[in-house]
Short mmCIF file of C-alpha atoms and ligand atoms in Angstrom, two decimals:
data_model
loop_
_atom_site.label_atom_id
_atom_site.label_comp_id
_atom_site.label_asym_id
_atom_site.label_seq_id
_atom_site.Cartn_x
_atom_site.Cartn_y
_atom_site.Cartn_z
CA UNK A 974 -28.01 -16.75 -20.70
CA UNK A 975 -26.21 -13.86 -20.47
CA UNK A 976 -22.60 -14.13 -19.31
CA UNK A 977 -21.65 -10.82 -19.75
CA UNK A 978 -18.34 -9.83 -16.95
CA UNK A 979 -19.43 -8.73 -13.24
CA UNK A 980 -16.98 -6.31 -12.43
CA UNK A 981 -15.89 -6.30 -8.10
CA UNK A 982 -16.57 -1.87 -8.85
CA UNK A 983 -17.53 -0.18 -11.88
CA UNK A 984 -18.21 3.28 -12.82
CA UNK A 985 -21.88 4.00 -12.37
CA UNK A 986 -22.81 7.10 -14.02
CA UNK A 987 -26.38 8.78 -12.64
CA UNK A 988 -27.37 10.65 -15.44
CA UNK A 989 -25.93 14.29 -15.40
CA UNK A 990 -22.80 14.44 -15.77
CA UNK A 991 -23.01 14.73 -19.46
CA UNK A 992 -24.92 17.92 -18.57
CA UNK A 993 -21.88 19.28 -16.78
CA UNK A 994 -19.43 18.26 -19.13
CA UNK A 995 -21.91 19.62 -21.94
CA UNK A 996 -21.78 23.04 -19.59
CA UNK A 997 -18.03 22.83 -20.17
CA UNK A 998 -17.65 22.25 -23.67
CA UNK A 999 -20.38 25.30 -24.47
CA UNK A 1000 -18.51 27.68 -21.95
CA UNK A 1001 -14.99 26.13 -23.42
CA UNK A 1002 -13.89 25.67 -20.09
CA UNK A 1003 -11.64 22.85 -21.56
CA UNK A 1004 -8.56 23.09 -18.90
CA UNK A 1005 -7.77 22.16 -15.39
CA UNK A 1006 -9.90 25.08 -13.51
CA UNK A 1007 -13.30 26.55 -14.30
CA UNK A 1008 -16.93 26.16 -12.81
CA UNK A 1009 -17.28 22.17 -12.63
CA UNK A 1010 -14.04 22.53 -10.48
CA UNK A 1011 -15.44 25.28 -8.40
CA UNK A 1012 -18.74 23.38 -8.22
CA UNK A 1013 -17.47 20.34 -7.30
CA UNK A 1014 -15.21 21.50 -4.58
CA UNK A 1015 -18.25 23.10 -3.08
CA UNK A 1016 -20.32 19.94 -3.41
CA UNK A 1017 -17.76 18.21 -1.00
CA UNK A 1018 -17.42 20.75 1.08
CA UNK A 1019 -21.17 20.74 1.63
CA UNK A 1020 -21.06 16.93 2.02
CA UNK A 1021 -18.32 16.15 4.02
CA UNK A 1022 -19.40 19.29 6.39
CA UNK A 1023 -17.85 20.45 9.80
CA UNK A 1024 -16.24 23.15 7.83
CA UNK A 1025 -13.73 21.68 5.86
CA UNK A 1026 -11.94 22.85 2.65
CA UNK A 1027 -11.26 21.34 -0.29
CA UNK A 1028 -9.03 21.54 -3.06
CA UNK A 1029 -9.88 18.92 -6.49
CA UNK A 1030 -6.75 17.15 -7.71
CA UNK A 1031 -5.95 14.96 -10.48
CA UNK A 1032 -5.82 11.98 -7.93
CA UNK A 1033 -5.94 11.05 -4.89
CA UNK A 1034 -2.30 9.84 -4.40
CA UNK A 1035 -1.03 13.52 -6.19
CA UNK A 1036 -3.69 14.87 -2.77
CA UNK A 1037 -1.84 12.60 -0.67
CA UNK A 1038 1.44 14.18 -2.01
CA UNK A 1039 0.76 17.06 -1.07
CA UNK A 1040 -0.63 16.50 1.96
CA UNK A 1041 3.09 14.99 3.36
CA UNK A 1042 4.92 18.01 2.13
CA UNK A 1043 1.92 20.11 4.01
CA UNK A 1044 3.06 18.30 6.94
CA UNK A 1045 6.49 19.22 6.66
CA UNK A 1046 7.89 16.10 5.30
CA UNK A 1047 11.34 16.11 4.17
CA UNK A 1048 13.79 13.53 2.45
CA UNK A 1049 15.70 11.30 5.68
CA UNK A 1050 11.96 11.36 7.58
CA UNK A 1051 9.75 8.23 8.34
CA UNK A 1052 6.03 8.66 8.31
CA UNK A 1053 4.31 5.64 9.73
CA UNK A 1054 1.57 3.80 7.49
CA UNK A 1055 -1.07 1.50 7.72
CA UNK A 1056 0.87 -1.97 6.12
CA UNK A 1057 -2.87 -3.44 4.88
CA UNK A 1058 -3.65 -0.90 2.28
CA UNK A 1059 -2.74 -0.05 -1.37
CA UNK A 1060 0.46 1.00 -2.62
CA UNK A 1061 -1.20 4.51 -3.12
CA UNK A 1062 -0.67 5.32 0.41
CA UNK A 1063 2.31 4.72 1.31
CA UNK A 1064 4.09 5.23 -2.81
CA UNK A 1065 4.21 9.19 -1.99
CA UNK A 1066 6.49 8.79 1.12
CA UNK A 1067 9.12 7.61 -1.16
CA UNK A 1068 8.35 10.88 -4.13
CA UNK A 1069 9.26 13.19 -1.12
CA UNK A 1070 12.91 10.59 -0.17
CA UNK A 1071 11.30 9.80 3.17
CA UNK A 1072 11.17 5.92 4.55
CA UNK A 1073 7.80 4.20 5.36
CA UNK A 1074 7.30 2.53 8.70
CA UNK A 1075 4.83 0.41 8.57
CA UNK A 1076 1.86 -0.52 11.18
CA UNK A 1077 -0.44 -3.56 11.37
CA UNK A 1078 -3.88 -3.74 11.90
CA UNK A 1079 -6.27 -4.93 14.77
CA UNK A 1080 -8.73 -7.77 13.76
CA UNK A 1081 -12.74 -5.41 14.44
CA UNK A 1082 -11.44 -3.46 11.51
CA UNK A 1083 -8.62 -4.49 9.67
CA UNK A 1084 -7.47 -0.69 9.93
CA UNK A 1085 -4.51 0.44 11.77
CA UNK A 1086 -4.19 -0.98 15.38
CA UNK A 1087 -4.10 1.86 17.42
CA UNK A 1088 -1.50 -1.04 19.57
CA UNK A 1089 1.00 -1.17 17.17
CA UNK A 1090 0.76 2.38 16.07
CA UNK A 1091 1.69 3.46 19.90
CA UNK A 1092 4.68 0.36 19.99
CA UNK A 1093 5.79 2.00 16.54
CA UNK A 1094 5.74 5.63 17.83
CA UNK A 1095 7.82 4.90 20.97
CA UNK A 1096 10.13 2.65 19.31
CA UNK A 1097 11.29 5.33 16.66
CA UNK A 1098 11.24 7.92 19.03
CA UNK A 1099 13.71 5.99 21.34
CA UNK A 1100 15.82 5.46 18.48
CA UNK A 1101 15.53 9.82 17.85
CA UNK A 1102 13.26 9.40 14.84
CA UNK A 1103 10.11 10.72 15.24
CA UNK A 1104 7.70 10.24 12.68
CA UNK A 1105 6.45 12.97 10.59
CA UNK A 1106 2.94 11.55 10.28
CA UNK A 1107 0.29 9.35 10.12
CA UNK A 1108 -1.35 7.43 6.93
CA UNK A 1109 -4.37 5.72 8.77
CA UNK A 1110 -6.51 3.74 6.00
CA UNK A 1111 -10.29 3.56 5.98
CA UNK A 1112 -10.12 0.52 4.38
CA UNK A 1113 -12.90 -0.82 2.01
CA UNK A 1114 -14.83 2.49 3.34
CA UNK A 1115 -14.61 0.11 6.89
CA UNK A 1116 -13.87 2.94 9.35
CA UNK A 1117 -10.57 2.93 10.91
CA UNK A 1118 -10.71 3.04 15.32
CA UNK A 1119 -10.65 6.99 14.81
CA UNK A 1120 -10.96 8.17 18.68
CA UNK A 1121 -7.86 5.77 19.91
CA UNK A 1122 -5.89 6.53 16.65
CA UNK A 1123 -6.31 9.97 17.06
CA UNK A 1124 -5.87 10.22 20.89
CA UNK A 1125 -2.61 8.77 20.49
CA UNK A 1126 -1.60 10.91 17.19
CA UNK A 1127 -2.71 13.54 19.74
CA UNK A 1128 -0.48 12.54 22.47
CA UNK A 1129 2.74 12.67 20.60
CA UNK A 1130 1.97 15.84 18.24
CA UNK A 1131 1.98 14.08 15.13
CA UNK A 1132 0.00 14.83 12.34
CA UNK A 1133 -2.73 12.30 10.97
CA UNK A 1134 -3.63 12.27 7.28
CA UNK A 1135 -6.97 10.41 6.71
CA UNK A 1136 -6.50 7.90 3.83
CA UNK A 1137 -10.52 8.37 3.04
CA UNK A 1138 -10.10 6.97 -0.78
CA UNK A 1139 -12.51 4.30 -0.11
CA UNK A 1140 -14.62 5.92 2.37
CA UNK A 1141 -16.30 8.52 0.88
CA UNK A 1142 -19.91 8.94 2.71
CA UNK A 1143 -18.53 6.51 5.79
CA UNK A 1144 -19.31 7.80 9.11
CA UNK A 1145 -17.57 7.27 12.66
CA UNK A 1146 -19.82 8.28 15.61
CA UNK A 1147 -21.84 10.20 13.07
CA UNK A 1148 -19.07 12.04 11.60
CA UNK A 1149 -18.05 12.21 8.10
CA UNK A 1150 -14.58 10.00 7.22
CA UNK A 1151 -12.61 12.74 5.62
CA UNK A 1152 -13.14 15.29 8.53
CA UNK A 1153 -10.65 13.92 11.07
CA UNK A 1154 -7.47 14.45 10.09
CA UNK A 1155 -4.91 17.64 9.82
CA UNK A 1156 -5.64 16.35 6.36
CA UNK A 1157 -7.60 13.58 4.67
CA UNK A 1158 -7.18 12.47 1.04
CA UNK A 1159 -9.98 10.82 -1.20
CA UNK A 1160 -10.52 9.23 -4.27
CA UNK A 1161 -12.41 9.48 -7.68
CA UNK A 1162 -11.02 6.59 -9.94
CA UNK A 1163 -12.58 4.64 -11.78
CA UNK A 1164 -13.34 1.95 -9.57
CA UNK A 1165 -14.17 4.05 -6.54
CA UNK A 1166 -17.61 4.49 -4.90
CA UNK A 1167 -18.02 7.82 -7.42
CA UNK A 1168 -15.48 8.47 -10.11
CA UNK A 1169 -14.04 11.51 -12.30
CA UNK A 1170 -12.62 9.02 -14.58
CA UNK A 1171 -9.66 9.63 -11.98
CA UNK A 1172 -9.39 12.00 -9.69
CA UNK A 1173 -9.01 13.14 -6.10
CA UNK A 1174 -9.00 15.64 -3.29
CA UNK A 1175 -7.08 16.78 -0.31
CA UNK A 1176 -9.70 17.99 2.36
CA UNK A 1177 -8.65 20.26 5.38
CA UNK A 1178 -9.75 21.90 8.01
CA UNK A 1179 -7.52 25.20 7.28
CA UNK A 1180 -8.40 27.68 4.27
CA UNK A 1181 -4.79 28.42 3.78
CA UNK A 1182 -3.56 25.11 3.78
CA UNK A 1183 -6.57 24.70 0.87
CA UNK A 1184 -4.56 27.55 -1.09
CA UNK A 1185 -1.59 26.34 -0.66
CA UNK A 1186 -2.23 22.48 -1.87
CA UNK A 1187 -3.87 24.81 -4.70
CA UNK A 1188 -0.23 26.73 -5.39
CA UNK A 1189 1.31 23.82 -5.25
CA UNK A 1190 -0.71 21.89 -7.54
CA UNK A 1191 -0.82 24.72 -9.95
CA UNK A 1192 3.01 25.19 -10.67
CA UNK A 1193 3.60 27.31 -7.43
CA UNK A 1194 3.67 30.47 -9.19
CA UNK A 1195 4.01 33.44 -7.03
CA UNK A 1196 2.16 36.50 -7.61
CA UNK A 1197 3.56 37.76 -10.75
CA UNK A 1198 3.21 39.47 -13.78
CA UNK A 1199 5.62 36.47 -15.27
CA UNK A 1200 5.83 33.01 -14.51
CA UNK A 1201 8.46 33.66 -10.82
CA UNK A 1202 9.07 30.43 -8.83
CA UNK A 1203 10.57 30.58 -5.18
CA UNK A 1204 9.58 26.57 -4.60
CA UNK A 1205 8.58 23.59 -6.53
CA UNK A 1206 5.56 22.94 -8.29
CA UNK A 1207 3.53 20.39 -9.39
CA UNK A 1208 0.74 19.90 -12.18
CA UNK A 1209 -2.15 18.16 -10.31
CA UNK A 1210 -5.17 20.09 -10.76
CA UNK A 1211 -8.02 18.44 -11.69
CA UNK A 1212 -9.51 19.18 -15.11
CA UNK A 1213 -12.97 20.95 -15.35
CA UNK A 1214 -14.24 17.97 -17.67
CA UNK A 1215 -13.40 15.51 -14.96
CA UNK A 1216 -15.01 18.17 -12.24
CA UNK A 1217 -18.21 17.67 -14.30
CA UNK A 1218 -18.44 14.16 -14.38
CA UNK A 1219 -17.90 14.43 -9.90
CA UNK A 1220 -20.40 17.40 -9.89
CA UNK A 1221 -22.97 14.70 -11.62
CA UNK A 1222 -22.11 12.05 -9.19
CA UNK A 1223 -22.40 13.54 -5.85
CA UNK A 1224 -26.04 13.65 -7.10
CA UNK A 1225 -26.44 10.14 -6.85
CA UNK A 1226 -23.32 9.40 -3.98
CA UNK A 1227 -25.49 8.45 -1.18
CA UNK A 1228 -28.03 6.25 -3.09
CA UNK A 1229 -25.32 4.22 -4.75
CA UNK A 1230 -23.93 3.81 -0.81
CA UNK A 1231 -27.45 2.48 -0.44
CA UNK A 1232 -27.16 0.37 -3.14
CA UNK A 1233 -23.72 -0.85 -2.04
CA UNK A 1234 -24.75 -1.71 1.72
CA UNK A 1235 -27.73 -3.62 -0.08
CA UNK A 1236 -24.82 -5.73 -1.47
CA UNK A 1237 -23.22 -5.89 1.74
CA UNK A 1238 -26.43 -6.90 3.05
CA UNK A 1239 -26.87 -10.08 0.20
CA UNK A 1240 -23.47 -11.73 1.03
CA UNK A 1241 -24.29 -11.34 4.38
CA UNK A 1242 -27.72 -13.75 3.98
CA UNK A 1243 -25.86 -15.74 1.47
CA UNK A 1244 -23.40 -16.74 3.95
CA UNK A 1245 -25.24 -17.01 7.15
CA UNK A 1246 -25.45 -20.52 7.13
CA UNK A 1247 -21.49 -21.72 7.33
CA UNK A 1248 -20.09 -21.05 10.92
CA UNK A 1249 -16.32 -20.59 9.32
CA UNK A 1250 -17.52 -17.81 6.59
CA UNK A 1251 -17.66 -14.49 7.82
CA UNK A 1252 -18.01 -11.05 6.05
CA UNK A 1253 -16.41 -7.84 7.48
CA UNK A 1254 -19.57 -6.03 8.95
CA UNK A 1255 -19.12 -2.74 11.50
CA UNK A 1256 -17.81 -3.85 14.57
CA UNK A 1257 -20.66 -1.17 16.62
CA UNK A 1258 -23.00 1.14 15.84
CA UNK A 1259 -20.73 4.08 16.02
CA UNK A 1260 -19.32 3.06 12.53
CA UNK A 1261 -21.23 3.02 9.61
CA UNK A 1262 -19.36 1.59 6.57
CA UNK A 1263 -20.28 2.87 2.93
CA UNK A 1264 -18.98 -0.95 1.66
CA UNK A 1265 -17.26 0.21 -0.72
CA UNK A 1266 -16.47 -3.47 -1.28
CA UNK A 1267 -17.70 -6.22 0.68
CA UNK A 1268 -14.91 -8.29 2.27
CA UNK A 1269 -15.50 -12.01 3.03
CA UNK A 1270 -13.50 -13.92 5.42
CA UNK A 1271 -12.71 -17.46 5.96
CA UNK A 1272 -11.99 -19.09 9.50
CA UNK A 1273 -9.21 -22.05 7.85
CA UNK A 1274 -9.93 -24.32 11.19
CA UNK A 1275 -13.97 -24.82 9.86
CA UNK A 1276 -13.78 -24.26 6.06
CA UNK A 1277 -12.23 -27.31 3.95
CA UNK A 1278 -11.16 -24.23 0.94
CA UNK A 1279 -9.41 -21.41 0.48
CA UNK A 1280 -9.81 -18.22 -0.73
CA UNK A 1281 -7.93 -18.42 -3.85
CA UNK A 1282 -9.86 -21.70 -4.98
CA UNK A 1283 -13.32 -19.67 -4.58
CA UNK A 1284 -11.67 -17.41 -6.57
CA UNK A 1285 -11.08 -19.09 -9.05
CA UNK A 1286 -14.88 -20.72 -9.34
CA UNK A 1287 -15.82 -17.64 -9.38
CA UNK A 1288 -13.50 -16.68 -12.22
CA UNK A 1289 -15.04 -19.67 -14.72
CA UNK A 1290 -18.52 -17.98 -13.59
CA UNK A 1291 -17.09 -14.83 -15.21
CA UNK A 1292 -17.44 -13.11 -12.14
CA UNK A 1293 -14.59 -11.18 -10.81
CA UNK A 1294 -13.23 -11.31 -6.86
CA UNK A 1295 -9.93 -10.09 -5.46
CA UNK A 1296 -7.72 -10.95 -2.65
CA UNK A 1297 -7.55 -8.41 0.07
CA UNK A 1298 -5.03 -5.78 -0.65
CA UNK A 1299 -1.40 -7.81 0.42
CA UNK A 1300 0.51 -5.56 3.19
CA UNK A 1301 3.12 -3.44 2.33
CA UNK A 1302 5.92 -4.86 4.29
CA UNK A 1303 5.10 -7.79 2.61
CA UNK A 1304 5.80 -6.04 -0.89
CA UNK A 1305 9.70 -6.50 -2.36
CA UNK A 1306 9.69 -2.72 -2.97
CA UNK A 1307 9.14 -1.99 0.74
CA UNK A 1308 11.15 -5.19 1.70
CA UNK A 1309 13.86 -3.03 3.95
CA UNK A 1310 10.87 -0.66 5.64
CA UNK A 1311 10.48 -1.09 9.23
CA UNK A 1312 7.38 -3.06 10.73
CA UNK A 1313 4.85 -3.21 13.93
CA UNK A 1314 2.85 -5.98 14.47
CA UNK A 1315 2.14 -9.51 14.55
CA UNK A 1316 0.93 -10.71 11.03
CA UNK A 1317 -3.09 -9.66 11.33
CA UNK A 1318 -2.97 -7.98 7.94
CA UNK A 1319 -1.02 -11.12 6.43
CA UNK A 1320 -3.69 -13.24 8.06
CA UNK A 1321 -6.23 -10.91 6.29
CA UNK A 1322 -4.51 -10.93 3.04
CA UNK A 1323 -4.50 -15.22 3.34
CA UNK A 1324 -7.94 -15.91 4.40
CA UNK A 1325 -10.14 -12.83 2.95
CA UNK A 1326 -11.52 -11.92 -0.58
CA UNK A 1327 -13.11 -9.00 -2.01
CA UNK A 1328 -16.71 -10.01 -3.73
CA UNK A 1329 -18.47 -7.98 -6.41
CA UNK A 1330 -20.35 -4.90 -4.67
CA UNK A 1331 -21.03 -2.08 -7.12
CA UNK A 1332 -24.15 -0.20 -6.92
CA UNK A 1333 -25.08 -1.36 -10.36
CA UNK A 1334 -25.04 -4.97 -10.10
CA UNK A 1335 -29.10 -5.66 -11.38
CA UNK A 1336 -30.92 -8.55 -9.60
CA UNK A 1337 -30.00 -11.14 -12.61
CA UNK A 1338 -26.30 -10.89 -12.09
CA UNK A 1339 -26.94 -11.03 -7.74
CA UNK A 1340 -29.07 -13.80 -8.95
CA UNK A 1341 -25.51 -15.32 -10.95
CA UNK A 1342 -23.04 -14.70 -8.10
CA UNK A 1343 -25.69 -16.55 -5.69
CA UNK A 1344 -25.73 -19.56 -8.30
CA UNK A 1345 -22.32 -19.89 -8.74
CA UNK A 1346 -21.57 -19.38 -4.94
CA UNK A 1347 -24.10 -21.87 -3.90
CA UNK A 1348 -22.61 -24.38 -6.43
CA UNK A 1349 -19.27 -24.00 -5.01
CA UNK A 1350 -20.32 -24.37 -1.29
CA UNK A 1351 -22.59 -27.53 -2.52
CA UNK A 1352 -19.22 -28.95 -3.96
CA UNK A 1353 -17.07 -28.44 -0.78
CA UNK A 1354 -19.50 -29.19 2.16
C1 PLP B 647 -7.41 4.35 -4.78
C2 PLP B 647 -6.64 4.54 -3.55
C3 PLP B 647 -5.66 5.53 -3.45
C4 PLP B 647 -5.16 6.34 -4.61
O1 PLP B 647 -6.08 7.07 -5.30
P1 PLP B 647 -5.84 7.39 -6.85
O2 PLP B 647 -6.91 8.40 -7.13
O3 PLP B 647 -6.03 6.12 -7.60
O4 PLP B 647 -4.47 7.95 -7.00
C5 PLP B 647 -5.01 5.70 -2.23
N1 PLP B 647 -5.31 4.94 -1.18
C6 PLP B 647 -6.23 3.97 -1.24
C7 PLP B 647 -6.51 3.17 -0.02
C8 PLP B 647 -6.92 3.73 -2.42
O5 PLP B 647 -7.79 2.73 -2.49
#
């Protein structure tokens, strides 16, 4: 039998990127701008829709960068951020010497509850800090509660950047994730739902906030014979090889999100049958999820296991699963950030794990995960 790894998300190539890169090396367009970059700018601009802009970077915490000094973001600020998430989002408050304040989630979504986020805003204002913006999280491509989040972010003038790293081809009342936000940030690493290799992008609404994340990502040069610099710069273009590989990809973007939900789809049938085991499935219709990965959780009061022992089954099956992401206030290098809530996203971290979902998993290994979950369950009930 083969017992080769299953991976929770690998790269899935489609088949022409090699073209592009191949374009690339024959045009020796072997730096950080050139057609790919062009190319693939305009593919997401095309995708994504309603107008937006967007500039390619080298990742999508370097776009998230950015987008906080875009907002004005300044060393002494706070910037409130989803605590469920990856260090990525909240890592680049602390590059620009502001604090993190950090927001739980609500339980439909496991995104940022628009509750805590209005508790949170009132509380710092009170205490004459108002927050410089918003990191809401599209978590595991699940769509965050966009219209309450926003209304409030609305309400007290404060800007929201869209972490969309996960939730590339997501939709919330039939609108692209990506497309909300003063600014919205996404992903190409490897392990994402299409990859550069690594890479990412800062999307906008604005053309000249587009050229400016561009100035600021090439070196902020100012329009000079010689190299003249009136602010700081940064190096976080992305390069036109990388551009190819995303150019190839977004050929193939929404049938791997087909191939993903299909996954979402088999743990959902897998697990029917036991009342405590639930998997993380749109709350309505207005959200449709590109399961980026599929997120199974366990109700502790019906289910005689826990996560970490599944995990570990798993594991001897060669077959990889991860606990959900574990909250940043819950992190020692955040320990002294401030926190709303009452312990959802710890209750998420404790009782959910992320299963294999990538859009090339072939029938055999589905066929492997099914054996070796069924074995477990047959063990334990
Ligand atoms: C991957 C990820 C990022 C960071 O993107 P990189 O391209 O790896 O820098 C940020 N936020 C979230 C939620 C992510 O999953």
């Amino acid at each position: 039998m083969n017992n080769s790894k299953i991976y929770l998300s690998s790269p899935h190539m489609g088949g022409n990127e090699q073209k592009y890169i191949n374009e690339a090396f024959d045009q020796n367009w072997i730096a950080p701008l050139g057609p790919n970059v062009n190319g693939f700018e305009k593919d997401l601009e095309e995708y994504l829709s309603n107008d937006v802009k967007v500039a390619a970077l080298s990742s999508g915490t370097a776009a998230l960068h950015l987008a906080l000094i875009l907002c004005g973001v300044e060393r002494g600020d706070e910037v409130l951020c989803q605590s469920l998430t990856f260090a990525a989002s909240a890592n680049p408050i602390v590059y620009l010497g502001a604090t993190p304040v950090f927001v739980d989630s609500e339980t439909d979504t496991y995104n940022m509850s628009p509750q805590f986020l209005e508790a949170a805003i009132k509380d710092r204002i009170q205490k004459g800090r108002k927050p410089g913006a918003i990191i809401a999280v599209h978590l595991y491509g699940m769509p965050y509660k966009v219209r309450e989040i926003h209304a409030i972010a609305n309400k007290y003038e404060i800007p929201v950047i869209e972490d969309s790293a996960e939730a590339l081809g997501s939709t919330y009342e039939g609108q692209k994730c990506g497309t909300f936000g003063k600014f919205a940030i996404l992903s190409f690493n490897g392990n994402k739902i299409i990859t550069t290799s690594g890479g990412g992008a800062l999307v906008t609404k604005d053309p000249q906030l587009k050229e400016k994340a561009i100035f600021l990502a090439t070196q902020a040069r100012d329009a000079a014979p010689h190299y003249q610099h009136s602010s700081i710069g940064y190096n976080y273009r992305l390069s036109n090889i990388a551009a190819g590989i995303g150019r190839g990809q977004m050929e193939v973007l929404d049938a791997h999100i087909a191939k993903r939900r299909e996954m979402n789809q088999f743990y959902n049938e897998l697990f029917s049958a036991f009342d405590g085991i639930k998997i993380l499935n749109a709350p309505e219709n207005s959200y449709f999820c590109n399961h980026w990965l599929t997120v199974m959780k366990l109700d502790n009061s019906k289910i005689p296991f826990s996560t970490e022992q599944l995990r570990v089954h798993l594991e001897n099956y060669n077959i990889e699963s991860r606990p959900l992401w574990k909250p940043m206030h819950l992190q020692p290098v955040f320990k002294d950030a401030p926190y709303y809530g009452e312990r959802i996203g710890e209750e998420a971290f404790l009782t959910g794990l992320c299963l294999p979902s990538g859009s090339n998993l072939t029938g055999e290994e589905k066929q492997r995960i099914q054996d070796a979950v069924k074995d477990f369950l047959r063990e334990k009930f």
